[in-house]
């Protein structure tokens, strides 16, 4: 029996299968510092203990997306080592603040399978949950990826395409955000005067700035998340592959866009949900990422007067500023678009 | 009203204006580790808790320049987002040791304004103070930058060029350095036998080594400092700009030179003051930085027999070793010089 | 007297000389995070506090090789600043777990000297010990390097070539690994079902994955270790040297290979000894590293039923996958091989 893990192929998955992923990971202040160096985020809640504590946090929490990437990374060896593409996300919810010192583990359940007509690949749908050292859920999300078959002739598992919600309901938001003392929220220190009531559905915000990605950056990030997907690291093999280059982990793009979005959404300090998301096109080292957002919806949270929720479509492009909000073109996307993600963000009222 | 911050233009500043900067930042051991990886400094006080504790520190303090960069970074969105150049520093003083766990915030006061004759730009002088979570000053400095006008025809604010001291007075040094038990200072473990009395004014020291900068390094550093100046990150726009390349944050050069200066100034463990400084020429990825120092002055600190102060002119060059101490050439600088900075360093007596 | 350290030349060493190295270093959680980002290791014991604590560790220990690199780095200014090549290692033992917060210092003793026949260089053998803040030995090893003479005509010191053991004896292993509660070792969470009894001498394991190295990565790593060897950092001078490029610190290759070896040796969580090792060929940025291992020997540890030891030859190559285990070719090495190292690894029984 080989001691090396080949990863699962499409025909190895079964509906209802539970995959308990390897390598629990204690996140600490060093991870937060590295995350800061990788993206330069400036949201005050995650940046400063006293700012967070005055509001009601135990201390500055770990960035939501850092926790997400760590959980995602764990699922790669079991779910997507043989993936051709990471197709989408839904029903992502952040359920508990993650603090330095907390340890995350992850489990995925196979909730859908559908072979593609070419019989070379199939789509695998999993619901992944990240839990802390107490076994309490810290976040969960559905994702689906296109996974190769080992043997195209192998019989496909039964087909089941799960229904996922179009968006997380507002009443399901906020579990990872303690009830805040918003009177203690210092808007000047946070970098913007704009609060919940200042945003309206339909509003579009160009985040203005751009950031160029280097090979070293994205590999440092992806290793920090213990994400082992081969396409991100191995120029020897990728140089002979379909792009001739290492592919940047899609989550790196999400975090880059999120950090850029500070310029316009400085007080939207917490990602409460990932309603949906799609990596529209690959990003490579040397590309410059820009981003813009559209407020899709605003929602109050039942029983909470401290924070409200902005549903935001965040779009990232490569090598194209976003002053004119590039998005769809004909039946597809503008060729510059690399990411189209739909988030619920919490912001003080 | 746009939700994105355009930054102030020259005509937006007023003498006496107080700018309270965004995003407080808790510095922790992870930031110290990253700083170590970015520059490789080897000063024992900042490297090892027991070494620092034996002398009288609570534990190993955060590197002075890391604290400086973090404070500087906060001022960028309010002061120099529309700057053409960062012209100089004066009256920089380190006032309190910064330890892992401390949180820095920053406030700047506009102390000078002078429109340039072309009316396109003006020089803005600010005094910036970084305070800790107790509201106590940790460091302060004056800097001036050339900032664009939004509208060249706009009336200029009144002209005031502040006078700054040629150098911080020795009696104003040492606030950030507890009185040390120098008998406990292990010179062998610190890497050099040379102490205060071994240095004389006029002495020149070639720091010998050189270090090549990569795009990824300087962007990681500058993001760690939450410094958002566009010129450091965006190759898409800088590729079309005056240099065709991303410009490296000047503070990165200061830290590189400071780390190189260990070879010759190993016991000069603390930057007590920045008397003045100038970024003479831009640095770009691929360049190799060298440095040399001249002892300008030595000074005892009133009432202290533990440490003395060396006033040091530290010069950094690019792509030119410093065995012959390159500096001025005719009325200007040797073309290799990128940094000319004047510091007070504390060293055991 | 020059204030800069020129480093020792071959004729400066004496048998029995003790070199107490500079710059103690407190390792903290930030260093562990950076190590994770640099290599992406996934061994559960070093990754998660609760996993380690359930087994009997105080918390997740610092990666063995991170401690090794930090100790090695300290010895560079005193031993190998003027080295042409780092020739080999022997008798490396890890003696005590290193935890975040511990401070390492290092001392080397000169145990062998042999001038080369060309009289330009000589081989220096040192035994280096890294001790913690209590003065207790954390690790030790013998290494030898070829060091330039300042003056080829200088008389050589007496010749002594020390005898080193072919391998550390099994009864000398395990000091850095507390007696573990193996019933609490969660093999699924650790990523593999394979334990001590599943490996047999002669077994070869291809670690499959490859990772491409960038200039920024290896310089960040080597600076983190405060290793100042010039050849790793200075493109200006190396561009004119024998390779025309910066040389990657050999220890970086060891850590890359170790991280890759998770795929096949996931439960071999602890490097207990370095029996021998050789940097067969230089590695440069842009190269992709692959690795494979051969089990040379398996050994029980006297008096311990919790863990056993695998003696592993780990081979790293550049730009060549290892499915066919490239190693020797004729009287030398396969041209792809960059590292040939012989380790004792501990693994649950």
PDB file of C-alpha atoms in Angstrom, chain C residues 81-325:
ATOM      1  CA  UNK C  81      31.771  33.771   7.106  1.00  0.00           C
ATOM      2  CA  UNK C  82      34.750  32.959   4.885  1.00  0.00           C
ATOM      3  CA  UNK C  83      33.591  29.504   3.913  1.00  0.00           C
ATOM      4  CA  UNK C  84      33.636  28.308   0.338  1.00  0.00           C
ATOM      5  CA  UNK C  85      31.316  25.418   1.036  1.00  0.00           C
ATOM      6  CA  UNK C  86      29.407  23.773   3.840  1.00  0.00           C
ATOM      7  CA  UNK C  87      30.571  20.186   3.536  1.00  0.00           C
ATOM      8  CA  UNK C  88      28.709  18.020   5.971  1.00  0.00           C
ATOM      9  CA  UNK C  89      26.919  17.255   9.206  1.00  0.00           C
ATOM     10  CA  UNK C  90      27.131  14.430  11.735  1.00  0.00           C
ATOM     11  CA  UNK C  91      26.031  13.483  15.221  1.00  0.00           C
ATOM     12  CA  UNK C  92      23.136  15.928  15.238  1.00  0.00           C
ATOM     13  CA  UNK C  93      20.826  15.340  18.188  1.00  0.00           C
ATOM     14  CA  UNK C  94      17.740  17.139  19.428  1.00  0.00           C
ATOM     15  CA  UNK C  95      17.866  17.085  23.200  1.00  0.00           C
ATOM     16  CA  UNK C  96      14.937  19.080  24.538  1.00  0.00           C
ATOM     17  CA  UNK C  97      11.711  20.363  23.054  1.00  0.00           C
ATOM     18  CA  UNK C  98      11.855  24.060  22.172  1.00  0.00           C
ATOM     19  CA  UNK C  99       8.642  25.966  22.879  1.00  0.00           C
ATOM     20  CA  UNK C 100       7.534  29.449  21.888  1.00  0.00           C
ATOM     21  CA  UNK C 101       9.091  31.774  24.438  1.00  0.00           C
ATOM     22  CA  UNK C 102      12.334  29.827  24.719  1.00  0.00           C
ATOM     23  CA  UNK C 103      15.594  31.602  23.938  1.00  0.00           C
ATOM     24  CA  UNK C 104      18.421  29.883  22.094  1.00  0.00           C
ATOM     25  CA  UNK C 105      22.115  30.690  22.292  1.00  0.00           C
ATOM     26  CA  UNK C 106      24.965  28.757  20.699  1.00  0.00           C
ATOM     27  CA  UNK C 107      28.534  27.773  21.367  1.00  0.00           C
ATOM     28  CA  UNK C 108      30.880  25.887  19.042  1.00  0.00           C
ATOM     29  CA  UNK C 109      34.037  23.998  19.794  1.00  0.00           C
ATOM     30  CA  UNK C 110      36.670  23.429  17.139  1.00  0.00           C
ATOM     31  CA  UNK C 111      37.202  19.666  16.974  1.00  0.00           C
ATOM     32  CA  UNK C 112      39.081  19.255  13.733  1.00  0.00           C
ATOM     33  CA  UNK C 113      41.231  21.101  11.208  1.00  0.00           C
ATOM     34  CA  UNK C 114      42.785  19.974   7.946  1.00  0.00           C
ATOM     35  CA  UNK C 115      44.462  22.204   5.424  1.00  0.00           C
ATOM     36  CA  UNK C 116      43.781  21.390   1.795  1.00  0.00           C
ATOM     37  CA  UNK C 117      46.716  20.504  -0.415  1.00  0.00           C
ATOM     38  CA  UNK C 118      46.355  23.707  -2.432  1.00  0.00           C
ATOM     39  CA  UNK C 119      46.975  25.664   0.801  1.00  0.00           C
ATOM     40  CA  UNK C 120      44.224  28.099  -0.196  1.00  0.00           C
ATOM     41  CA  UNK C 121      41.628  26.585   2.090  1.00  0.00           C
ATOM     42  CA  UNK C 122      41.157  24.152   4.910  1.00  0.00           C
ATOM     43  CA  UNK C 123      38.374  22.159   6.465  1.00  0.00           C
ATOM     44  CA  UNK C 124      37.123  23.288   9.887  1.00  0.00           C
ATOM     45  CA  UNK C 125      35.142  20.831  12.024  1.00  0.00           C
ATOM     46  CA  UNK C 126      33.055  22.220  14.877  1.00  0.00           C
ATOM     47  CA  UNK C 127      30.665  20.748  17.376  1.00  0.00           C
ATOM     48  CA  UNK C 128      27.916  23.310  17.955  1.00  0.00           C
ATOM     49  CA  UNK C 129      25.517  23.244  20.846  1.00  0.00           C
ATOM     50  CA  UNK C 130      22.342  25.299  21.116  1.00  0.00           C
ATOM     51  CA  UNK C 131      21.207  25.934  24.675  1.00  0.00           C
ATOM     52  CA  UNK C 132      18.019  27.414  26.038  1.00  0.00           C
ATOM     53  CA  UNK C 133      17.553  30.234  28.559  1.00  0.00           C
ATOM     54  CA  UNK C 134      18.227  27.800  31.403  1.00  0.00           C
ATOM     55  CA  UNK C 135      21.580  26.879  29.917  1.00  0.00           C
ATOM     56  CA  UNK C 136      20.266  23.431  29.050  1.00  0.00           C
ATOM     57  CA  UNK C 137      21.294  21.861  25.760  1.00  0.00           C
ATOM     58  CA  UNK C 138      18.473  21.873  23.224  1.00  0.00           C
ATOM     59  CA  UNK C 139      20.389  20.456  20.288  1.00  0.00           C
ATOM     60  CA  UNK C 140      23.904  19.773  19.108  1.00  0.00           C
ATOM     61  CA  UNK C 141      25.618  18.691  15.926  1.00  0.00           C
ATOM     62  CA  UNK C 142      28.963  18.457  14.215  1.00  0.00           C
ATOM     63  CA  UNK C 143      29.475  20.273  10.965  1.00  0.00           C
ATOM     64  CA  UNK C 144      32.423  20.912   8.738  1.00  0.00           C
ATOM     65  CA  UNK C 145      33.031  23.601   6.199  1.00  0.00           C
ATOM     66  CA  UNK C 146      35.778  24.520   3.781  1.00  0.00           C
ATOM     67  CA  UNK C 147      37.150  27.882   4.897  1.00  0.00           C
ATOM     68  CA  UNK C 148      39.487  30.185   2.985  1.00  0.00           C
ATOM     69  CA  UNK C 149      42.897  31.131   4.317  1.00  0.00           C
ATOM     70  CA  UNK C 150      43.630  34.809   4.669  1.00  0.00           C
ATOM     71  CA  UNK C 151      47.160  34.129   3.518  1.00  0.00           C
ATOM     72  CA  UNK C 152      47.964  30.922   1.638  1.00  0.00           C
ATOM     73  CA  UNK C 153      51.521  31.129   2.952  1.00  0.00           C
ATOM     74  CA  UNK C 154      50.412  31.200   6.577  1.00  0.00           C
ATOM     75  CA  UNK C 155      51.368  28.068   8.504  1.00  0.00           C
ATOM     76  CA  UNK C 156      48.476  25.716   8.934  1.00  0.00           C
ATOM     77  CA  UNK C 157      47.298  24.659  12.358  1.00  0.00           C
ATOM     78  CA  UNK C 158      47.939  21.045  13.306  1.00  0.00           C
ATOM     79  CA  UNK C 159      45.839  18.541  11.404  1.00  0.00           C
ATOM     80  CA  UNK C 160      43.167  16.591  13.191  1.00  0.00           C
ATOM     81  CA  UNK C 161      40.271  14.910  11.462  1.00  0.00           C
ATOM     82  CA  UNK C 162      37.739  13.936  14.071  1.00  0.00           C
ATOM     83  CA  UNK C 163      35.979  10.620  13.962  1.00  0.00           C
ATOM     84  CA  UNK C 164      32.254  10.947  13.911  1.00  0.00           C
ATOM     85  CA  UNK C 165      29.712   8.209  14.380  1.00  0.00           C
ATOM     86  CA  UNK C 166      28.118   6.750  11.254  1.00  0.00           C
ATOM     87  CA  UNK C 167      24.777   7.298  12.926  1.00  0.00           C
ATOM     88  CA  UNK C 168      23.409   8.305  16.298  1.00  0.00           C
ATOM     89  CA  UNK C 169      22.686   5.186  18.345  1.00  0.00           C
ATOM     90  CA  UNK C 170      18.985   4.472  18.932  1.00  0.00           C
ATOM     91  CA  UNK C 171      19.529   4.564  22.691  1.00  0.00           C
ATOM     92  CA  UNK C 172      20.638   8.194  22.349  1.00  0.00           C
ATOM     93  CA  UNK C 173      17.383   9.233  20.663  1.00  0.00           C
ATOM     94  CA  UNK C 174      14.231  10.685  22.116  1.00  0.00           C
ATOM     95  CA  UNK C 175      15.439  13.230  24.682  1.00  0.00           C
ATOM     96  CA  UNK C 176      13.429  15.983  22.955  1.00  0.00           C
ATOM     97  CA  UNK C 177      10.263  13.893  22.832  1.00  0.00           C
ATOM     98  CA  UNK C 178       8.343  13.421  26.069  1.00  0.00           C
ATOM     99  CA  UNK C 179       6.895   9.982  26.668  1.00  0.00           C
ATOM    100  CA  UNK C 180       3.674  10.181  24.704  1.00  0.00           C
ATOM    101  CA  UNK C 181       0.216   8.936  25.366  1.00  0.00           C
ATOM    102  CA  UNK C 182      -0.053   7.273  21.979  1.00  0.00           C
ATOM    103  CA  UNK C 183      -3.647   6.242  22.639  1.00  0.00           C
ATOM    104  CA  UNK C 184      -4.391   9.951  22.324  1.00  0.00           C
ATOM    105  CA  UNK C 185      -2.630  10.211  18.957  1.00  0.00           C
ATOM    106  CA  UNK C 186      -5.393  10.740  16.403  1.00  0.00           C
ATOM    107  CA  UNK C 187      -4.019   9.221  13.213  1.00  0.00           C
ATOM    108  CA  UNK C 188      -6.880  10.484  11.075  1.00  0.00           C
ATOM    109  CA  UNK C 189      -6.383  14.025  12.292  1.00  0.00           C
ATOM    110  CA  UNK C 190      -2.647  13.656  11.723  1.00  0.00           C
ATOM    111  CA  UNK C 191      -3.278  12.744   8.104  1.00  0.00           C
ATOM    112  CA  UNK C 192      -2.144   9.144   7.804  1.00  0.00           C
ATOM    113  CA  UNK C 193      -2.790   5.706   9.258  1.00  0.00           C
ATOM    114  CA  UNK C 194       0.842   4.587   8.954  1.00  0.00           C
ATOM    115  CA  UNK C 195       2.771   3.993  12.128  1.00  0.00           C
ATOM    116  CA  UNK C 196       6.165   2.623  13.094  1.00  0.00           C
ATOM    117  CA  UNK C 197       5.346  -0.974  12.283  1.00  0.00           C
ATOM    118  CA  UNK C 198       4.175  -0.121   8.782  1.00  0.00           C
ATOM    119  CA  UNK C 199       7.607   0.930   7.570  1.00  0.00           C
ATOM    120  CA  UNK C 200      10.351  -1.513   6.641  1.00  0.00           C
ATOM    121  CA  UNK C 201      14.016  -1.035   5.893  1.00  0.00           C
ATOM    122  CA  UNK C 202      14.595  -0.695   2.171  1.00  0.00           C
ATOM    123  CA  UNK C 203      11.247   0.924   1.504  1.00  0.00           C
ATOM    124  CA  UNK C 204      11.392   3.901  -0.824  1.00  0.00           C
ATOM    125  CA  UNK C 205       8.822   6.685  -0.787  1.00  0.00           C
ATOM    126  CA  UNK C 206       8.361   9.311  -3.478  1.00  0.00           C
ATOM    127  CA  UNK C 207       7.009  12.449  -1.811  1.00  0.00           C
ATOM    128  CA  UNK C 208       5.402  13.395  -5.134  1.00  0.00           C
ATOM    129  CA  UNK C 209       4.955  17.152  -4.783  1.00  0.00           C
ATOM    130  CA  UNK C 210       7.320  19.883  -5.894  1.00  0.00           C
ATOM    131  CA  UNK C 211       7.818  23.427  -4.740  1.00  0.00           C
ATOM    132  CA  UNK C 212       9.476  26.260  -6.602  1.00  0.00           C
ATOM    133  CA  UNK C 213      11.725  28.616  -4.645  1.00  0.00           C
ATOM    134  CA  UNK C 214      11.753  32.393  -5.094  1.00  0.00           C
ATOM    135  CA  UNK C 215      14.520  34.821  -4.087  1.00  0.00           C
ATOM    136  CA  UNK C 216      12.233  36.498  -1.603  1.00  0.00           C
ATOM    137  CA  UNK C 217      11.328  33.227   0.158  1.00  0.00           C
ATOM    138  CA  UNK C 218      14.812  32.015   0.843  1.00  0.00           C
ATOM    139  CA  UNK C 219      16.077  35.423   1.936  1.00  0.00           C
ATOM    140  CA  UNK C 220      13.159  35.845   4.353  1.00  0.00           C
ATOM    141  CA  UNK C 221      13.922  32.428   5.799  1.00  0.00           C
ATOM    142  CA  UNK C 222      17.645  32.951   6.099  1.00  0.00           C
ATOM    143  CA  UNK C 223      17.203  36.353   7.721  1.00  0.00           C
ATOM    144  CA  UNK C 224      14.687  34.854  10.141  1.00  0.00           C
ATOM    145  CA  UNK C 225      17.525  32.563  11.220  1.00  0.00           C
ATOM    146  CA  UNK C 226      19.837  35.607  11.511  1.00  0.00           C
ATOM    147  CA  UNK C 227      22.191  33.797   9.170  1.00  0.00           C
ATOM    148  CA  UNK C 228      24.409  36.432   7.605  1.00  0.00           C
ATOM    149  CA  UNK C 229      26.329  34.410   5.037  1.00  0.00           C
ATOM    150  CA  UNK C 230      26.867  36.899   2.238  1.00  0.00           C
ATOM    151  CA  UNK C 231      26.234  34.538  -0.664  1.00  0.00           C
ATOM    152  CA  UNK C 232      22.506  34.362   0.093  1.00  0.00           C
ATOM    153  CA  UNK C 233      21.686  38.071  -0.035  1.00  0.00           C
ATOM    154  CA  UNK C 234      23.932  40.110  -2.267  1.00  0.00           C
ATOM    155  CA  UNK C 235      23.153  39.879  -5.960  1.00  0.00           C
ATOM    156  CA  UNK C 236      25.542  42.743  -6.718  1.00  0.00           C
ATOM    157  CA  UNK C 237      28.552  40.690  -5.652  1.00  0.00           C
ATOM    158  CA  UNK C 238      27.169  37.214  -6.413  1.00  0.00           C
ATOM    159  CA  UNK C 239      26.325  38.384  -9.920  1.00  0.00           C
ATOM    160  CA  UNK C 240      30.059  38.669 -10.450  1.00  0.00           C
ATOM    161  CA  UNK C 241      30.807  35.386  -8.666  1.00  0.00           C
ATOM    162  CA  UNK C 242      31.111  31.758  -9.652  1.00  0.00           C
ATOM    163  CA  UNK C 243      27.370  31.139 -10.141  1.00  0.00           C
ATOM    164  CA  UNK C 244      26.242  34.613 -11.153  1.00  0.00           C
ATOM    165  CA  UNK C 245      23.419  34.253  -8.649  1.00  0.00           C
ATOM    166  CA  UNK C 246      22.566  34.207  -5.007  1.00  0.00           C
ATOM    167  CA  UNK C 247      23.051  30.783  -3.487  1.00  0.00           C
ATOM    168  CA  UNK C 248      20.192  29.408  -1.381  1.00  0.00           C
ATOM    169  CA  UNK C 249      21.020  28.484   2.225  1.00  0.00           C
ATOM    170  CA  UNK C 250      21.327  24.716   2.351  1.00  0.00           C
ATOM    171  CA  UNK C 251      19.119  24.511   5.412  1.00  0.00           C
ATOM    172  CA  UNK C 252      16.274  25.990   3.374  1.00  0.00           C
ATOM    173  CA  UNK C 253      16.442  22.913   1.158  1.00  0.00           C
ATOM    174  CA  UNK C 254      16.364  20.604   4.185  1.00  0.00           C
ATOM    175  CA  UNK C 255      13.183  22.282   5.434  1.00  0.00           C
ATOM    176  CA  UNK C 256      11.551  22.226   2.006  1.00  0.00           C
ATOM    177  CA  UNK C 257      12.258  18.500   1.665  1.00  0.00           C
ATOM    178  CA  UNK C 258      11.072  17.829   5.193  1.00  0.00           C
ATOM    179  CA  UNK C 259       7.764  19.607   4.480  1.00  0.00           C
ATOM    180  CA  UNK C 260       7.315  17.655   1.235  1.00  0.00           C
ATOM    181  CA  UNK C 261       8.014  14.410   3.117  1.00  0.00           C
ATOM    182  CA  UNK C 262       4.731  14.783   4.993  1.00  0.00           C
ATOM    183  CA  UNK C 263       3.256  13.043   1.979  1.00  0.00           C
ATOM    184  CA  UNK C 264       4.379   9.560   2.942  1.00  0.00           C
ATOM    185  CA  UNK C 265       5.790  10.211   6.406  1.00  0.00           C
ATOM    186  CA  UNK C 266       2.936  12.195   7.984  1.00  0.00           C
ATOM    187  CA  UNK C 267       3.302  10.641  11.408  1.00  0.00           C
ATOM    188  CA  UNK C 268       7.091  10.879  11.581  1.00  0.00           C
ATOM    189  CA  UNK C 269       6.553  14.050  13.542  1.00  0.00           C
ATOM    190  CA  UNK C 270       9.930  14.577  15.146  1.00  0.00           C
ATOM    191  CA  UNK C 271      13.455  14.865  13.791  1.00  0.00           C
ATOM    192  CA  UNK C 272      15.394  13.198  16.579  1.00  0.00           C
ATOM    193  CA  UNK C 273      18.823  13.148  14.959  1.00  0.00           C
ATOM    194  CA  UNK C 274      20.819  14.193  11.914  1.00  0.00           C
ATOM    195  CA  UNK C 275      23.140  11.279  11.307  1.00  0.00           C
ATOM    196  CA  UNK C 276      24.806  12.883   8.353  1.00  0.00           C
ATOM    197  CA  UNK C 277      24.081  15.211   5.518  1.00  0.00           C
ATOM    198  CA  UNK C 278      25.566  16.703   2.437  1.00  0.00           C
ATOM    199  CA  UNK C 279      24.582  19.588   0.186  1.00  0.00           C
ATOM    200  CA  UNK C 280      25.389  17.872  -3.068  1.00  0.00           C
ATOM    201  CA  UNK C 281      24.748  20.782  -5.418  1.00  0.00           C
ATOM    202  CA  UNK C 282      23.637  24.392  -5.131  1.00  0.00           C
ATOM    203  CA  UNK C 283      20.020  25.472  -5.434  1.00  0.00           C
ATOM    204  CA  UNK C 284      18.933  28.731  -7.019  1.00  0.00           C
ATOM    205  CA  UNK C 285      15.731  30.744  -7.135  1.00  0.00           C
ATOM    206  CA  UNK C 286      13.431  29.450  -9.832  1.00  0.00           C
ATOM    207  CA  UNK C 287      14.365  25.836  -9.196  1.00  0.00           C
ATOM    208  CA  UNK C 288      11.655  23.401  -8.156  1.00  0.00           C
ATOM    209  CA  UNK C 289      12.508  21.043  -5.309  1.00  0.00           C
ATOM    210  CA  UNK C 290      11.257  17.443  -5.150  1.00  0.00           C
ATOM    211  CA  UNK C 291      12.107  14.812  -2.563  1.00  0.00           C
ATOM    212  CA  UNK C 292      12.052  11.097  -1.839  1.00  0.00           C
ATOM    213  CA  UNK C 293      13.034   9.002   1.157  1.00  0.00           C
ATOM    214  CA  UNK C 294      14.393   5.561   1.826  1.00  0.00           C
ATOM    215  CA  UNK C 295      13.912   3.802   5.122  1.00  0.00           C
ATOM    216  CA  UNK C 296      17.450   2.718   6.024  1.00  0.00           C
ATOM    217  CA  UNK C 297      16.691   1.160   9.358  1.00  0.00           C
ATOM    218  CA  UNK C 298      13.987   0.906  11.976  1.00  0.00           C
ATOM    219  CA  UNK C 299      14.748   0.878  15.671  1.00  0.00           C
ATOM    220  CA  UNK C 300      12.925   0.612  18.932  1.00  0.00           C
ATOM    221  CA  UNK C 301      13.920   3.059  21.652  1.00  0.00           C
ATOM    222  CA  UNK C 302      15.104   1.323  24.812  1.00  0.00           C
ATOM    223  CA  UNK C 303      12.454   1.533  27.480  1.00  0.00           C
ATOM    224  CA  UNK C 304       9.885   3.247  25.285  1.00  0.00           C
ATOM    225  CA  UNK C 305       6.800   1.697  23.857  1.00  0.00           C
ATOM    226  CA  UNK C 306       5.239   4.946  22.643  1.00  0.00           C
ATOM    227  CA  UNK C 307       7.434   5.791  19.676  1.00  0.00           C
ATOM    228  CA  UNK C 308       9.922   4.103  17.424  1.00  0.00           C
ATOM    229  CA  UNK C 309      12.613   5.498  15.183  1.00  0.00           C
ATOM    230  CA  UNK C 310      12.889   5.384  11.422  1.00  0.00           C
ATOM    231  CA  UNK C 311      16.292   6.041   9.975  1.00  0.00           C
ATOM    232  CA  UNK C 312      15.579   7.788   6.718  1.00  0.00           C
ATOM    233  CA  UNK C 313      17.740   8.883   3.864  1.00  0.00           C
ATOM    234  CA  UNK C 314      15.989  11.910   2.466  1.00  0.00           C
ATOM    235  CA  UNK C 315      17.078  13.009  -0.988  1.00  0.00           C
ATOM    236  CA  UNK C 316      16.065  16.308  -2.586  1.00  0.00           C
ATOM    237  CA  UNK C 317      16.376  17.033  -6.267  1.00  0.00           C
ATOM    238  CA  UNK C 318      15.895  20.092  -8.385  1.00  0.00           C
ATOM    239  CA  UNK C 319      13.704  20.205 -11.450  1.00  0.00           C
ATOM    240  CA  UNK C 320      13.232  16.452 -11.481  1.00  0.00           C
ATOM    241  CA  UNK C 321      10.345  14.468 -10.020  1.00  0.00           C
ATOM    242  CA  UNK C 322      11.391  11.537  -7.868  1.00  0.00           C
ATOM    243  CA  UNK C 323       9.108   8.710  -8.986  1.00  0.00           C
ATOM    244  CA  UNK C 324      12.201   6.668  -9.895  1.00  0.00           C
ATOM    245  CA  UNK C 325      14.219   7.712  -6.849  1.00  0.00           C
TER     246      UNK C 325
END
